[in-house]
Short mmCIF file of C-alpha atoms in Angstrom, two decimals:
data_model
loop_
_atom_site.label_atom_id
_atom_site.label_comp_id
_atom_site.label_asym_id
_atom_site.label_seq_id
_atom_site.Cartn_x
_atom_site.Cartn_y
_atom_site.Cartn_z
CA MET A 1 -30.88 6.29 -16.18
CA SER A 2 -27.37 7.74 -15.93
CA GLU A 3 -28.20 10.65 -13.84
CA GLN A 4 -30.09 8.30 -11.85
CA ASN A 5 -26.99 5.93 -12.08
CA LYS A 6 -24.76 8.37 -10.91
CA ALA A 7 -26.56 9.32 -8.41
CA HIS A 8 -26.64 5.92 -7.19
CA VAL A 9 -22.51 5.70 -7.06
CA ARG A 10 -22.39 8.76 -5.03
CA ARG A 11 -24.67 7.20 -2.54
CA VAL A 12 -22.39 4.58 -2.22
CA ILE A 13 -18.98 6.72 -1.81
CA GLU A 14 -20.31 9.01 0.67
CA GLU A 15 -22.52 6.46 2.95
CA VAL A 16 -20.72 3.07 2.61
CA TYR A 17 -17.15 5.03 2.41
CA ASN A 18 -17.40 8.45 3.74
CA ARG A 19 -19.71 6.83 6.46
CA GLY A 20 -18.97 3.80 7.34
CA ASP A 21 -22.12 2.34 6.50
CA LEU A 22 -21.70 -1.39 5.64
CA ALA A 23 -24.57 -2.27 5.57
CA VAL A 24 -26.44 -0.39 2.46
CA VAL A 25 -24.16 -2.71 0.79
CA ASP A 26 -26.98 -4.22 0.86
CA GLU A 27 -29.45 -2.25 -0.80
CA VAL A 28 -27.28 -0.87 -3.35
CA ALA A 29 -25.41 -3.83 -4.37
CA ALA A 30 -26.50 -7.17 -6.54
CA SER A 31 -26.03 -10.04 -4.60
CA ASP A 32 -23.19 -11.29 -6.62
CA LEU A 33 -21.24 -8.01 -7.25
CA LEU A 34 -17.48 -8.68 -8.72
CA ILE A 35 -15.12 -5.91 -7.46
CA HIS A 36 -11.67 -5.47 -10.11
CA THR A 37 -8.70 -4.48 -8.01
CA SER A 38 -5.16 -5.06 -9.98
CA ALA A 39 -4.21 -7.22 -6.34
CA GLN A 40 -7.60 -9.18 -6.64
CA GLU A 41 -11.50 -10.06 -7.38
CA ILE A 42 -13.68 -8.87 -4.52
CA HIS A 43 -17.07 -11.41 -4.80
CA GLY A 44 -19.94 -10.36 -3.30
CA ARG A 45 -22.04 -7.93 -1.13
CA GLU A 46 -19.95 -9.35 1.90
CA GLY A 47 -16.10 -9.57 0.04
CA ALA A 48 -17.61 -5.46 -0.22
CA LYS A 49 -17.93 -5.19 3.25
CA ARG A 50 -14.76 -7.22 3.91
CA TYR A 51 -13.13 -4.36 1.00
CA VAL A 52 -14.59 -1.31 2.40
CA ALA A 53 -13.91 -2.08 6.75
CA ALA A 54 -10.54 -3.68 5.95
CA LEU A 55 -10.07 1.11 4.86
CA ARG A 56 -11.79 2.34 8.02
CA ILE A 57 -9.95 0.74 9.42
CA GLY A 58 -6.88 1.59 8.37
CA PHE A 59 -7.58 5.03 7.85
CA PRO A 60 -11.05 5.67 9.90
CA ASP A 61 -11.32 9.23 9.43
CA LEU A 62 -10.74 8.26 5.59
CA ARG A 63 -12.90 10.64 3.10
CA PHE A 64 -13.62 10.31 0.02
CA THR A 65 -14.33 13.16 -3.16
CA VAL A 66 -15.83 13.04 -6.44
CA GLU A 67 -13.91 14.72 -8.65
CA GLU A 68 -15.34 14.12 -11.30
CA GLN A 69 -18.23 11.87 -12.79
CA ILE A 70 -19.66 10.15 -16.64
CA ALA A 71 -22.24 8.14 -17.50
CA GLU A 72 -23.92 6.70 -20.12
CA GLY A 73 -26.14 3.79 -19.68
CA ASP A 74 -25.98 1.36 -17.71
CA MET A 75 -22.42 2.61 -17.05
CA VAL A 76 -20.76 5.43 -14.43
CA VAL A 77 -16.97 6.50 -14.29
CA THR A 78 -16.29 8.55 -11.55
CA ARG A 79 -12.40 9.88 -10.51
CA TRP A 80 -12.24 11.00 -7.03
CA THR A 81 -9.45 11.65 -4.45
CA ALA A 82 -9.22 10.79 -0.74
CA ARG A 83 -7.29 11.39 2.27
CA GLY A 84 -7.24 10.10 5.67
CA THR A 85 -5.05 9.38 8.00
CA HIS A 86 -3.37 5.85 8.78
CA ARG A 87 -4.29 5.07 12.47
CA GLY A 88 -5.39 1.68 11.87
CA GLU A 89 -2.61 -1.59 10.38
CA PHE A 90 -3.56 -2.01 6.61
CA GLN A 91 -1.90 -4.01 4.73
CA ASN A 92 0.37 -5.42 6.82
CA VAL A 93 1.30 -1.62 7.92
CA SER A 94 1.60 -0.38 11.89
CA PRO A 95 -0.39 3.02 11.98
CA THR A 96 1.99 5.76 11.29
CA GLY A 97 -0.05 8.23 12.19
CA ARG A 98 0.53 10.34 8.09
CA GLY A 99 -2.04 11.65 6.44
CA ILE A 100 -2.88 9.96 2.71
CA ARG A 101 -4.17 11.33 -0.28
CA LEU A 102 -4.99 9.23 -3.11
CA THR A 103 -6.45 8.95 -6.47
CA GLY A 104 -8.05 7.03 -8.09
CA THR A 105 -10.85 5.78 -10.78
CA ASP A 106 -13.43 3.62 -10.86
CA ILE A 107 -16.33 2.01 -13.12
CA HIS A 108 -19.44 1.17 -11.66
CA ARG A 109 -21.58 -1.03 -14.11
CA VAL A 110 -25.47 -0.54 -12.36
CA ILE A 111 -27.83 -2.67 -13.29
CA GLY A 112 -31.71 -2.00 -11.46
CA GLY A 113 -30.80 0.11 -9.29
CA LYS A 114 -27.75 -2.54 -8.80
CA ILE A 115 -23.88 -2.12 -8.47
CA VAL A 116 -22.90 -5.83 -10.39
CA GLU A 117 -19.12 -4.99 -11.25
CA CYS A 118 -16.32 -2.33 -9.92
CA TRP A 119 -13.48 -2.30 -12.22
CA ALA A 120 -11.36 0.39 -9.09
CA HIS A 121 -7.83 1.70 -10.12
CA VAL A 122 -6.03 3.43 -7.69
CA ASP A 123 -2.20 4.08 -6.55
CA GLU A 124 -1.42 1.49 -4.58
CA LEU A 125 2.03 2.49 -4.99
CA GLY A 126 1.27 6.12 -4.18
CA LEU A 127 -0.31 4.84 -1.22
CA MET A 128 2.55 2.57 -0.48
CA ARG A 129 5.08 5.81 -0.39
CA GLN A 130 2.84 7.15 1.64
CA LEU A 131 3.35 4.72 4.47
CA GLY A 132 7.12 4.65 3.94
CA ALA A 133 6.19 0.99 3.10
CA VAL A 134 7.97 1.18 -0.43
CA GLU A 135 10.74 3.71 -1.33
CA ALA A 136 12.35 5.21 -4.59
CA ASP A 137 14.55 3.34 -5.72
CA PRO A 138 17.62 6.49 -6.64
CA ALA A 139 19.75 5.69 -8.82
CA ALA A 140 16.39 5.42 -10.93
CA SER A 141 14.05 8.77 -10.83
CA GLY A 142 10.78 7.27 -11.59
CA SER A 143 10.98 4.43 -10.80
CA ALA A 144 8.03 2.01 -9.03
CA GLY A 145 10.53 1.89 -5.76
CA ALA A 146 11.93 -1.55 -4.26
CA LEU A 147 10.52 -2.66 -1.36
CA ARG A 148 11.76 -2.48 2.40
#
């Protein structure tokens, strides 16, 4: 079952995130899907579609690469890297044309061939720095930075 669950998550990454095929969400996610991010909780298939659509509006060439995957029982852990170009508005940041590299780790719970829950851990601060929305505090090396 673990290998099937890993393949299921890879399908989500390839077809939904990389290709932008939002219809696949209806096939791979439970109707009561819950995604936990540091900033919000995303509920249901429609919420997931809005989340992915916002990413793809901001970064139309967005491409995720699976670096590692570990599965046990109904849980799948995926460490990934995403790259893209900031060509559309994203989180109130106007397009910059900058290339970005984003890293993260997702933990999916898959039951009966459907993703029911996901915990998404993403370097959001690093992304905002790359977009120029947050700058590092020059007085404190390694600090969280200051909002512009």
